[in-house]
Short mmCIF file of C-alpha atoms in Angstrom, two decimals:
data_model
loop_
_atom_site.label_atom_id
_atom_site.label_comp_id
_atom_site.label_asym_id
_atom_site.label_seq_id
_atom_site.Cartn_x
_atom_site.Cartn_y
_atom_site.Cartn_z
CA MET A 238 -19.18 29.26 80.69
CA LYS A 239 -17.09 31.59 78.61
CA GLN A 240 -14.07 29.43 79.28
CA GLY A 241 -15.96 26.32 78.04
CA MET A 242 -17.06 28.08 74.89
CA GLY A 243 -13.45 29.11 74.30
CA LYS A 244 -12.35 25.50 74.51
CA VAL A 245 -15.02 24.46 72.03
CA ALA A 246 -13.96 27.22 69.65
CA VAL A 247 -10.33 26.23 69.93
CA GLY A 248 -11.29 22.59 69.34
CA ALA A 249 -13.35 23.50 66.29
CA ALA A 250 -10.51 25.58 64.95
CA VAL A 251 -8.09 22.69 65.42
CA ILE A 252 -10.50 20.29 63.70
CA GLY A 253 -11.07 22.81 60.88
CA ALA A 254 -7.35 23.29 60.45
CA ALA A 255 -6.83 19.55 60.42
CA ALA A 256 -9.53 19.19 57.75
CA VAL A 257 -7.87 21.88 55.66
CA VAL A 258 -4.53 20.14 56.09
CA GLY A 259 -6.18 16.82 55.14
CA VAL A 260 -7.77 18.27 52.00
CA ALA A 261 -4.50 19.92 51.07
CA ALA A 262 -2.70 16.62 51.54
CA LEU A 263 -5.26 14.92 49.30
CA VAL A 264 -4.79 17.61 46.66
CA VAL A 265 -1.02 17.24 46.87
CA ARG A 266 -1.25 13.46 46.65
CA GLN A 267 -3.61 13.70 43.68
CA ARG A 268 -1.28 16.15 41.98
CA MET A 269 1.69 13.90 42.67
CA LYS A 270 -0.30 10.96 41.32
CA ASN A 271 -1.26 12.90 38.21
CA SER A 272 2.31 14.11 37.82
CA SER A 273 3.57 10.53 38.14
CA ARG A 274 1.02 9.33 35.55
CA TRP A 275 1.96 12.07 33.14
CA ALA A 276 5.65 11.28 33.59
CA ARG A 277 4.90 7.63 32.75
CA ALA A 278 2.95 8.67 29.64
CA MET A 279 5.85 10.86 28.52
CA ALA A 280 8.30 8.00 29.15
CA ILE A 281 6.20 5.65 26.94
CA LEU A 282 6.06 8.36 24.24
CA LYS A 283 9.81 8.96 24.37
CA GLU A 284 10.67 5.26 24.27
CA PHE A 285 8.34 4.75 21.28
CA GLU A 286 9.82 7.75 19.48
CA ASP A 287 13.36 6.45 20.03
CA LYS A 288 12.48 2.94 18.79
CA CYS A 289 10.78 4.36 15.66
CA ALA A 290 13.70 6.61 14.77
CA THR A 291 14.77 6.57 11.12
CA PRO A 292 17.99 8.58 10.85
CA GLU A 293 19.47 8.85 7.39
CA GLY A 294 22.14 6.23 8.11
CA LYS A 295 19.52 3.63 9.06
CA LEU A 296 17.48 4.41 5.93
CA ARG A 297 20.56 3.84 3.79
CA GLN A 298 21.04 0.46 5.47
CA VAL A 299 17.39 -0.41 4.74
CA ALA A 300 17.84 0.65 1.09
CA ASP A 301 21.02 -1.43 0.75
CA ALA A 302 19.22 -4.44 2.25
CA MET A 303 16.36 -3.95 -0.22
CA THR A 304 18.84 -3.92 -3.13
CA VAL A 305 20.57 -7.08 -1.88
CA GLU A 306 17.25 -8.92 -1.49
CA MET A 307 16.22 -7.83 -5.00
CA HIS A 308 19.36 -9.47 -6.41
CA ALA A 309 18.70 -12.63 -4.39
CA GLY A 310 15.06 -12.82 -5.50
CA LEU A 311 16.05 -12.43 -9.16
CA ALA A 312 18.68 -15.15 -8.83
CA SER A 313 16.36 -18.00 -7.80
CA GLU A 314 12.82 -18.81 -6.70
CA GLY A 315 12.64 -18.72 -2.92
CA GLY A 316 16.07 -17.08 -2.69
CA SER A 317 14.70 -14.03 -0.89
CA LYS A 318 11.76 -12.75 1.11
CA LEU A 319 11.12 -10.65 -2.01
CA LYS A 320 9.39 -12.88 -4.58
CA MET A 321 10.58 -10.71 -7.53
CA LEU A 322 7.91 -12.27 -9.77
CA ILE A 323 8.39 -12.27 -13.53
CA SER A 324 5.32 -10.54 -15.01
CA TYR A 325 5.87 -11.53 -18.65
CA VAL A 326 5.20 -7.88 -19.52
CA ASP A 327 8.12 -7.03 -21.78
CA SER A 328 6.61 -4.03 -23.52
CA LEU A 329 4.63 -1.22 -21.95
CA PRO A 330 2.22 1.18 -23.69
CA THR A 331 3.80 3.85 -25.86
CA GLY A 332 0.92 6.29 -26.32
CA ASN A 333 0.46 5.20 -29.96
CA GLU A 334 -2.23 2.59 -29.25
CA GLU A 335 -5.61 2.95 -30.95
CA GLY A 336 -8.99 1.31 -30.52
CA VAL A 337 -11.42 0.29 -27.79
CA PHE A 338 -10.19 -2.02 -25.04
CA TYR A 339 -11.72 -3.44 -21.90
CA ALA A 340 -10.46 -4.20 -18.41
CA LEU A 341 -11.74 -6.31 -15.54
CA ASP A 342 -10.39 -5.37 -12.11
CA LEU A 343 -11.02 -8.06 -9.47
CA GLY A 344 -9.30 -7.48 -6.16
CA GLY A 345 -11.86 -7.54 -3.38
CA THR A 346 -15.56 -7.71 -2.56
CA ASN A 347 -16.31 -5.40 -5.50
CA PHE A 348 -15.07 -5.68 -9.06
CA ARG A 349 -14.95 -3.13 -11.85
CA VAL A 350 -15.34 -3.35 -15.59
CA LEU A 351 -13.82 -0.60 -17.69
CA ARG A 352 -13.82 0.49 -21.31
CA VAL A 353 -11.10 2.74 -22.68
CA GLN A 354 -11.09 4.34 -26.12
CA LEU A 355 -7.57 5.19 -27.29
CA GLY A 356 -6.96 7.76 -30.00
CA GLY A 357 -3.38 7.01 -30.98
CA LYS A 358 -0.35 9.29 -30.84
CA THR A 359 -2.29 12.57 -30.80
CA GLY A 360 -5.59 11.42 -29.34
CA GLY A 361 -4.53 9.83 -26.05
CA ILE A 362 -7.34 8.45 -23.91
CA VAL A 363 -10.41 9.69 -25.79
CA GLN A 364 -12.95 8.26 -23.39
CA GLN A 365 -13.11 5.98 -20.38
CA GLU A 366 -16.09 4.50 -18.58
CA PHE A 367 -16.47 2.02 -15.78
CA ALA A 368 -19.07 0.22 -13.70
CA GLU A 369 -18.52 -1.17 -10.20
CA VAL A 370 -20.36 -4.27 -9.01
CA SER A 371 -20.60 -5.91 -5.58
CA ILE A 372 -20.01 -9.65 -5.34
CA PRO A 373 -22.73 -11.48 -3.37
CA PRO A 374 -21.19 -13.06 -0.24
CA ALA A 375 -22.39 -16.54 -1.26
CA LEU A 376 -20.26 -16.40 -4.42
CA MET A 377 -17.11 -15.61 -2.38
CA SER A 378 -17.14 -19.15 -1.00
CA GLY A 379 -18.95 -20.96 -3.82
CA THR A 380 -17.61 -22.48 -7.03
CA SER A 381 -15.30 -21.08 -9.67
CA ASP A 382 -17.99 -21.42 -12.36
CA ALA A 383 -20.55 -19.52 -10.27
CA LEU A 384 -18.17 -16.62 -9.57
CA PHE A 385 -16.90 -16.20 -13.12
CA ASP A 386 -20.36 -16.67 -14.66
CA TYR A 387 -21.63 -13.82 -12.46
CA ILE A 388 -18.68 -11.59 -13.41
CA VAL A 389 -19.12 -12.29 -17.13
CA GLU A 390 -22.88 -11.59 -16.95
CA LYS A 391 -22.14 -8.12 -15.58
CA LEU A 392 -19.35 -7.60 -18.10
CA ALA A 393 -21.70 -8.61 -20.95
CA SER A 394 -24.31 -6.08 -19.79
CA PHE A 395 -21.68 -3.36 -19.67
CA VAL A 396 -20.48 -4.22 -23.20
CA ALA A 397 -24.03 -4.41 -24.60
CA GLU A 398 -25.00 -0.99 -23.21
CA GLU A 399 -22.50 0.77 -25.45
CA GLU A 400 -22.31 -1.71 -28.33
CA GLN A 401 -23.67 0.78 -30.84
CA ARG A 402 -21.27 3.56 -29.92
CA PHE A 403 -18.15 1.38 -29.97
CA GLN A 404 -18.51 -0.95 -32.90
CA GLN A 405 -15.47 -3.10 -33.56
CA PRO A 406 -14.47 -3.99 -37.13
CA PRO A 407 -16.31 -7.24 -38.05
CA ASP A 408 -13.13 -9.30 -38.07
CA ARG A 409 -11.80 -7.90 -34.80
CA GLN A 410 -12.40 -9.60 -31.45
CA LYS A 411 -12.78 -7.49 -28.31
CA GLU A 412 -9.75 -7.63 -26.04
CA LEU A 413 -9.53 -7.35 -22.28
CA GLY A 414 -6.85 -6.77 -19.65
CA PHE A 415 -7.50 -8.67 -16.40
CA THR A 416 -6.30 -7.20 -13.10
CA PHE A 417 -6.43 -10.09 -10.59
CA SER A 418 -5.10 -9.06 -7.19
CA PHE A 419 -4.91 -12.48 -5.55
CA PRO A 420 -1.93 -14.86 -5.28
CA VAL A 421 -1.11 -16.25 -8.73
CA MET A 422 1.85 -18.08 -10.23
CA GLN A 423 2.06 -16.49 -13.65
CA THR A 424 3.37 -18.60 -16.53
CA SER A 425 2.88 -16.20 -19.46
CA LEU A 426 1.40 -12.78 -20.12
CA ASN A 427 -2.11 -14.23 -20.15
CA THR A 428 -1.91 -17.41 -18.07
CA GLY A 429 -1.55 -17.82 -14.33
CA THR A 430 -2.36 -20.49 -11.73
CA ILE A 431 -4.35 -19.44 -8.66
CA ILE A 432 -2.22 -20.21 -5.59
CA GLY A 433 -4.87 -19.33 -3.01
CA TRP A 434 -7.46 -16.77 -2.01
CA THR A 435 -7.35 -13.82 0.42
CA LYS A 436 -9.69 -10.95 1.44
CA GLY A 437 -12.53 -13.20 2.53
CA PHE A 438 -12.68 -15.39 -0.61
CA SER A 439 -12.52 -19.18 -0.33
CA ILE A 440 -13.24 -20.88 -3.68
CA SER A 441 -11.44 -24.17 -3.31
CA ASP A 442 -12.13 -25.65 -6.77
CA ALA A 443 -10.37 -22.66 -8.41
CA VAL A 444 -7.07 -23.22 -6.57
CA GLY A 445 -4.55 -24.77 -8.93
CA GLN A 446 -6.52 -23.66 -11.97
CA ASP A 447 -5.48 -21.13 -14.62
CA VAL A 448 -7.49 -18.00 -13.75
CA VAL A 449 -7.53 -16.80 -17.38
CA ALA A 450 -8.82 -20.21 -18.54
CA GLU A 451 -11.58 -20.03 -15.89
CA LEU A 452 -12.60 -16.57 -17.12
CA THR A 453 -12.37 -17.62 -20.77
CA LYS A 454 -14.63 -20.64 -20.19
CA ALA A 455 -17.22 -18.36 -18.58
CA LEU A 456 -16.98 -15.97 -21.55
CA LYS A 457 -17.73 -18.87 -23.89
CA ARG A 458 -20.58 -20.21 -21.72
CA LYS A 459 -22.20 -16.77 -21.83
CA GLY A 460 -21.53 -16.20 -25.52
CA VAL A 461 -19.25 -13.19 -25.04
CA GLU A 462 -16.68 -12.80 -27.83
CA MET A 463 -13.65 -11.48 -25.98
CA ARG A 464 -9.99 -12.44 -25.64
CA VAL A 465 -8.04 -11.99 -22.38
CA ALA A 466 -4.88 -10.32 -23.69
CA ALA A 467 -3.07 -9.68 -20.41
CA LEU A 468 -3.17 -10.84 -16.77
CA VAL A 469 -1.68 -8.28 -14.37
CA ASN A 470 -1.79 -7.16 -10.77
CA ASP A 471 -2.62 -3.62 -9.65
CA THR A 472 1.00 -2.48 -9.35
CA ILE A 473 1.89 -3.48 -12.90
CA GLY A 474 -1.34 -1.86 -14.07
CA THR A 475 -0.19 1.34 -12.38
CA LEU A 476 3.20 1.09 -14.11
CA ALA A 477 1.48 0.65 -17.50
CA GLY A 478 -0.91 3.55 -16.85
CA GLY A 479 1.95 5.82 -15.80
CA ARG A 480 4.09 4.79 -18.77
CA TYR A 481 1.28 5.60 -21.21
CA SER A 482 1.31 9.26 -20.22
CA ASN A 483 5.00 9.61 -19.39
CA LYS A 484 7.71 7.68 -21.25
CA ASP A 485 10.10 8.15 -18.31
CA VAL A 486 8.02 6.01 -15.91
CA CYS A 487 9.91 2.84 -15.00
CA ILE A 488 8.82 2.25 -11.36
CA ALA A 489 5.35 1.96 -9.83
CA VAL A 490 4.56 1.94 -6.13
CA ILE A 491 1.20 1.26 -4.47
CA LEU A 492 0.71 2.69 -0.98
CA GLY A 493 -2.85 1.99 0.07
CA THR A 494 -4.38 -0.67 2.31
CA GLY A 495 -1.31 -2.72 1.39
CA THR A 496 1.88 -1.85 -0.46
CA ASN A 497 3.85 -3.18 -3.43
CA ALA A 498 6.30 -2.05 -6.11
CA ALA A 499 7.10 -3.02 -9.70
CA TYR A 500 9.89 -1.82 -11.97
CA VAL A 501 11.56 -2.38 -15.34
CA GLU A 502 14.57 -4.74 -15.22
CA ARG A 503 17.11 -5.74 -17.87
CA ALA A 504 16.22 -9.29 -18.92
CA GLN A 505 19.88 -10.29 -18.76
CA ALA A 506 19.93 -9.31 -15.06
CA ILE A 507 17.35 -12.01 -14.18
CA PRO A 508 19.31 -15.26 -13.63
CA LYS A 509 16.14 -17.25 -12.85
CA TRP A 510 14.67 -16.37 -16.29
CA HIS A 511 15.29 -19.44 -18.49
CA GLY A 512 13.11 -18.57 -21.48
CA PRO A 513 14.21 -16.79 -24.64
CA LEU A 514 15.24 -13.19 -24.08
CA PRO A 515 12.35 -10.84 -24.92
CA GLN A 516 12.75 -8.76 -28.05
CA SER A 517 12.70 -5.52 -26.06
CA GLY A 518 15.50 -6.75 -23.77
CA GLU A 519 13.48 -5.80 -20.69
CA MET A 520 11.01 -7.37 -18.29
CA VAL A 521 8.68 -5.85 -15.72
CA ILE A 522 9.25 -7.34 -12.26
CA ASN A 523 6.52 -7.52 -9.60
CA MET A 524 8.57 -7.22 -6.42
CA GLU A 525 5.91 -8.06 -3.79
CA TRP A 526 7.98 -5.81 -1.55
CA GLY A 527 5.46 -5.84 1.30
CA ASN A 528 7.19 -9.06 2.42
CA PHE A 529 10.60 -7.38 2.71
CA ARG A 530 12.25 -7.69 6.12
CA SER A 531 15.62 -6.69 7.51
CA SER A 532 17.34 -6.42 10.88
CA HIS A 533 17.65 -2.69 10.09
CA LEU A 534 13.87 -2.09 10.19
CA PRO A 535 12.99 -0.13 13.37
CA LEU A 536 10.55 -2.49 15.08
CA THR A 537 8.84 -1.85 18.41
CA GLU A 538 7.00 -4.08 20.90
CA TYR A 539 3.73 -2.90 19.33
CA ASP A 540 4.81 -4.05 15.85
CA GLN A 541 5.86 -7.41 17.23
CA THR A 542 2.57 -8.11 19.00
CA LEU A 543 0.61 -6.83 15.99
CA ASP A 544 2.50 -9.29 13.77
CA VAL A 545 2.07 -12.24 16.16
CA GLU A 546 -1.70 -11.60 16.37
CA SER A 547 -2.12 -11.02 12.62
CA LEU A 548 -3.50 -13.49 10.06
CA ASN A 549 0.00 -13.87 8.58
CA PRO A 550 2.56 -13.81 11.41
CA GLY A 551 6.14 -13.47 10.21
CA ASP A 552 5.09 -12.24 6.75
CA GLN A 553 4.58 -8.81 5.18
CA ILE A 554 6.73 -7.04 7.81
CA PHE A 555 7.52 -4.06 5.55
CA GLU A 556 3.81 -3.71 4.76
CA LYS A 557 2.93 -3.77 8.46
CA LEU A 558 5.21 -0.77 9.03
CA THR A 559 4.24 1.32 6.02
CA SER A 560 0.71 0.66 4.77
CA GLY A 561 -2.79 1.87 5.53
CA MET A 562 -4.11 -1.40 6.94
CA TYR A 563 -1.81 -1.18 9.95
CA LEU A 564 -0.88 2.44 10.86
CA GLY A 565 -4.10 3.15 12.79
CA GLU A 566 -3.81 -0.17 14.61
CA ILE A 567 -0.26 0.64 15.76
CA LEU A 568 -1.58 3.96 17.18
CA ARG A 569 -4.37 2.13 19.03
CA ARG A 570 -1.87 -0.23 20.65
CA VAL A 571 0.32 2.62 21.94
CA LEU A 572 -2.73 4.48 23.28
CA LEU A 573 -3.88 1.29 25.04
CA LYS A 574 -0.53 0.95 26.82
CA MET A 575 -0.68 4.62 27.87
CA ALA A 576 -4.23 4.09 29.17
CA GLN A 577 -3.19 0.98 31.11
CA GLU A 578 0.09 2.19 32.56
CA ALA A 579 -0.35 5.97 32.70
CA SER A 580 -4.15 6.39 32.96
CA LEU A 581 -4.03 8.68 29.92
CA PHE A 582 -7.83 8.68 29.64
CA GLY A 583 -8.72 8.44 33.35
CA ASP A 584 -8.72 5.80 36.06
CA THR A 585 -10.39 3.16 33.89
CA VAL A 586 -9.29 1.95 30.46
CA PRO A 587 -11.94 2.78 27.83
CA PRO A 588 -13.34 -0.64 26.80
CA LYS A 589 -13.33 0.13 23.06
CA LEU A 590 -9.62 0.90 23.23
CA ARG A 591 -9.12 -2.86 23.59
CA SER A 592 -10.89 -3.61 20.26
CA ALA A 593 -8.35 -4.55 17.58
CA SER A 594 -8.41 -2.62 14.29
CA ILE A 595 -11.18 -0.29 15.47
CA LEU A 596 -9.08 2.79 14.65
CA ARG A 597 -8.65 3.11 10.89
CA THR A 598 -5.79 4.94 9.25
CA PRO A 599 -8.17 7.60 7.76
CA ASP A 600 -9.14 8.43 11.39
CA MET A 601 -5.45 8.71 12.29
CA SER A 602 -4.85 10.95 9.27
CA ALA A 603 -7.75 13.22 10.26
CA MET A 604 -6.26 13.65 13.77
CA HIS A 605 -2.75 14.18 12.40
CA HIS A 606 -3.98 16.96 10.09
CA ASP A 607 -6.08 18.69 12.80
CA SER A 608 -5.03 22.36 12.70
CA SER A 609 -7.66 23.75 15.11
CA SER A 610 -6.32 25.50 18.22
CA ASP A 611 -8.17 23.13 20.58
CA LEU A 612 -7.62 20.01 18.40
CA ARG A 613 -11.36 19.43 18.16
CA VAL A 614 -11.00 16.81 15.39
CA VAL A 615 -8.83 14.74 17.75
CA ALA A 616 -11.42 15.12 20.50
CA SER A 617 -14.34 14.10 18.27
CA THR A 618 -12.43 11.14 16.79
CA LEU A 619 -11.54 9.80 20.25
CA LYS A 620 -15.19 10.21 21.24
CA ASP A 621 -16.62 8.63 18.09
CA VAL A 622 -14.20 5.70 17.84
CA PHE A 623 -13.37 4.90 21.48
CA GLU A 624 -16.30 6.58 23.30
CA ILE A 625 -13.88 8.72 25.30
CA PRO A 626 -16.11 11.75 26.14
CA ASN A 627 -13.61 14.24 27.57
CA THR A 628 -9.91 14.70 26.93
CA SER A 629 -7.56 17.49 27.93
CA LEU A 630 -5.72 19.54 25.32
CA LYS A 631 -2.36 18.12 26.42
CA THR A 632 -3.71 14.56 25.99
CA ARG A 633 -4.86 15.41 22.47
CA ARG A 634 -1.40 16.81 21.73
CA VAL A 635 0.09 13.47 22.75
CA VAL A 636 -2.22 11.70 20.29
CA VAL A 637 -1.14 14.03 17.46
CA GLU A 638 2.53 13.45 18.32
CA LEU A 639 2.00 9.67 18.17
CA CYS A 640 0.33 10.05 14.76
CA ASN A 641 3.38 11.98 13.60
CA ILE A 642 5.86 9.37 14.86
CA ILE A 643 4.00 6.48 13.19
CA ALA A 644 3.37 8.23 9.88
CA THR A 645 6.91 9.60 9.70
CA ARG A 646 8.46 6.18 10.25
CA GLY A 647 6.21 4.60 7.61
CA ALA A 648 6.81 7.32 5.02
CA ARG A 649 10.58 7.37 5.52
CA LEU A 650 10.81 3.57 5.25
CA ALA A 651 8.73 3.65 2.04
CA ALA A 652 11.13 6.30 0.68
CA ALA A 653 14.09 4.08 1.63
CA GLY A 654 12.46 1.21 -0.28
CA ILE A 655 12.11 3.37 -3.40
CA PHE A 656 15.72 4.49 -3.01
CA GLY A 657 16.77 0.82 -2.87
CA VAL A 658 14.94 0.14 -6.16
CA LEU A 659 16.60 3.18 -7.76
CA LYS A 660 20.00 1.86 -6.59
CA LYS A 661 19.32 -1.55 -8.16
CA MET A 662 18.49 0.20 -11.44
CA GLY A 663 21.57 2.41 -11.26
CA ARG A 664 19.43 5.53 -11.08
CA ASP A 665 20.40 6.75 -7.63
CA THR A 666 23.07 9.03 -9.09
CA LEU A 667 23.25 11.37 -12.07
CA ARG A 668 23.34 9.42 -15.34
CA GLU A 669 25.48 10.09 -18.36
CA GLY A 670 23.49 11.95 -20.97
CA GLY A 671 21.02 13.16 -18.34
CA GLY A 672 17.42 12.01 -18.59
CA LYS A 673 14.72 11.73 -15.96
CA THR A 674 13.28 8.77 -14.05
CA ALA A 675 9.57 8.88 -13.24
CA ILE A 676 7.84 6.94 -10.47
CA ALA A 677 4.08 6.31 -10.75
CA MET A 678 2.45 6.28 -7.30
CA ASP A 679 -1.06 5.15 -6.45
CA GLY A 680 -3.10 4.10 -3.44
CA GLY A 681 -5.34 5.83 -0.92
CA LEU A 682 -2.61 6.28 1.69
CA TYR A 683 -0.38 8.16 -0.74
CA GLU A 684 -3.25 10.11 -2.26
CA HIS A 685 -5.12 11.20 0.88
CA TYR A 686 -2.60 11.22 3.77
CA THR A 687 -0.89 14.51 2.88
CA LYS A 688 1.69 14.56 5.69
CA TYR A 689 2.71 10.99 4.85
CA ARG A 690 3.10 11.84 1.15
CA GLU A 691 5.06 15.03 1.85
CA CYS A 692 7.38 13.23 4.28
CA LEU A 693 8.02 10.43 1.75
CA GLU A 694 8.94 12.87 -1.03
CA LYS A 695 11.13 14.99 1.27
CA THR A 696 12.94 11.87 2.50
CA LEU A 697 13.58 10.67 -1.05
CA THR A 698 15.22 14.03 -1.81
CA GLU A 699 17.29 13.70 1.37
CA LEU A 700 18.58 10.26 0.31
CA LEU A 701 19.23 11.20 -3.34
CA GLY A 702 20.71 14.64 -2.80
CA LYS A 703 19.19 17.71 -4.42
CA GLU A 704 21.03 17.38 -7.72
CA THR A 705 19.97 13.79 -8.40
CA ALA A 706 16.51 14.36 -6.88
CA ALA A 707 15.91 16.95 -9.59
CA THR A 708 16.05 14.11 -12.16
CA ILE A 709 13.49 11.94 -10.28
CA VAL A 710 9.81 12.70 -10.92
CA VAL A 711 7.20 11.33 -8.50
CA GLU A 712 3.68 11.50 -9.90
CA HIS A 713 0.25 10.30 -8.88
CA ALA A 714 -1.18 7.76 -11.34
CA ASN A 715 -4.84 7.72 -10.31
CA ASP A 716 -6.71 4.45 -10.95
CA GLY A 717 -3.71 2.92 -12.69
CA SER A 718 -4.75 -0.64 -11.92
CA GLY A 719 -7.88 -0.54 -14.10
CA ILE A 720 -6.76 1.72 -16.94
CA GLY A 721 -3.35 0.05 -16.95
CA ALA A 722 -4.87 -3.38 -17.61
CA ALA A 723 -6.79 -2.00 -20.62
CA LEU A 724 -3.61 -0.32 -21.89
CA LEU A 725 -1.66 -3.58 -21.58
CA ALA A 726 -4.41 -5.32 -23.54
CA ALA A 727 -3.82 -2.63 -26.22
CA SER A 728 -0.03 -2.90 -26.24
CA ASN A 729 -0.28 -6.69 -26.46
CA SER A 730 -3.18 -6.78 -28.92
CA HIS A 731 -3.45 -9.44 -31.62
CA TYR A 732 -4.16 -6.62 -34.05
CA ARG A 733 -0.89 -4.73 -33.92
CA GLY A 734 -0.09 -5.81 -37.51
CA GLY A 735 -1.99 -4.95 -40.68
CA GLU A 736 -4.60 -2.30 -41.32
CA ALA A 737 -5.95 -1.94 -37.80
CA ALA A 738 -2.57 -2.37 -36.28
CA LEU A 739 -0.98 -0.50 -33.46
CA PRO A 740 2.65 0.54 -33.76
CA SER A 741 5.13 -1.86 -32.20
CA PRO A 742 5.98 -0.74 -28.67
CA SER A 743 9.28 1.05 -28.21
CA PRO A 744 11.76 -0.47 -25.75
CA LEU A 745 11.27 0.29 -22.09
CA PRO A 746 13.68 2.76 -20.48
CA LEU A 747 16.85 0.77 -19.82
CA PRO A 748 18.44 0.80 -16.37
CA SER A 749 21.87 2.34 -16.33
CA PRO A 750 24.79 -0.01 -16.97
CA SER A 751 26.16 1.13 -13.63
CA SER A 752 23.79 -1.31 -11.90
CA PRO A 753 25.90 -3.49 -9.59
CA SER A 754 26.73 -6.79 -11.26
CA SER A 755 28.08 -8.66 -8.24
CA PRO A 756 25.86 -7.91 -5.28
CA PRO A 757 26.99 -8.64 -1.72
CA ALA A 758 25.62 -11.78 -0.12
CA PRO A 759 21.97 -11.52 0.98
CA GLU A 760 21.47 -10.27 4.51
CA LYS A 761 20.73 -13.10 6.92
CA VAL A 762 17.04 -13.12 7.71
CA LEU A 763 16.01 -13.92 11.27
CA GLU A 764 13.06 -16.28 11.55
CA LYS A 765 11.60 -14.36 14.50
CA PHE A 766 12.07 -10.81 15.71
#
């Protein structure tokens, strides 16, 4: 009996030992599996980091390519991916302007009307007021008359509210600057043909029409006495706003949902300009630099698929690497690959991780700036956006590192673009007689994404060298697009002569004569990546 019990005990011990060995084997296999997954995640991270690299040499190549394309775009229409549009703005505000001027800023589903009171040389901007109005969805796909009648009705109400406080001289017509951020072929300072609509608008009977004429007809229909003095886009408005407060401003850059740049060019350096040379000798150029592309841009598989699946494949490549509309989406695509191939968030891929454009750049910025020891902002963002309930600290650290890689690449490329513009203007080295060059920056990405802004400014110093960088001033020109349009209405007012006149604008800051006169041939542009 005792012998039988001994056999049972031995058998149980063997079974127990086998179970322990089995559990241990499972644990080891799970650990090996987890280790293998983590190794794959790290391999994806490292490959992405390498492909996004922007060493100084590459940035200089990007800047040189930007300069070459600027020359090509100035030489002929369609000669470059950069449109280099002539703005017909040949004099910017001086700070001497006086009077009350209006602006209309139409660039999306809302529009703004502004009023700016200017106090001349010593008064500056005495007062500014604005109202923001939503556009009913039906008007976004209706008729031109319906849209502009609605806009003018709201403008008229805004004007009437303050009519008593801002009385114009009886013989003086109100003047307005019009910021219109849709595709336009401009033919003078206050005429421009609508090429097409974007941002959800589809008003077919307005295409091919002069947008200023359409607005002017609505003003007449509604009995509003007002002249449209200037038609500009938001980047040129920012340049004008920056120039008003700082005479050294000669470049403006928007870094927001999209990106663009404008700068002051010598009129004689614009071969495609066939009109009479402007009195000032200068012309503001709207670069439309978001469409810049070069073989030197560090593109990844994620950028390529994002472009192919976008509304405008093959276009706006520089914008897709640098601007707020796309940075969060690039991050989502990398996280999706890590979830699929390395089970970063567990055995199943979180369904919401497959939803395009669900992760906005402000969310990415919040995670990138998370300074808590347990990265709780990262955890809550992943939970709120993707419904991923639990993440380990090391997973959150991977997310922060990806944010850093994407933002750093974008900021350094934007800095290289600015450096390219400075090279074209001959302001990338110390100038004879000294003098400073100021760059007016605007846009939510630049304003609110601190690490992006700091990286951009540090990179610009790296490319210029400390001595030259000390002569370059980068400043935030808040709300330049609206105020700038009103200021351009002032600097191009009909009433600059006579009693109520404004002083004639001083010439814009001239680019250095060291600007290259014979640029190298434009870089060959590949049709596909």
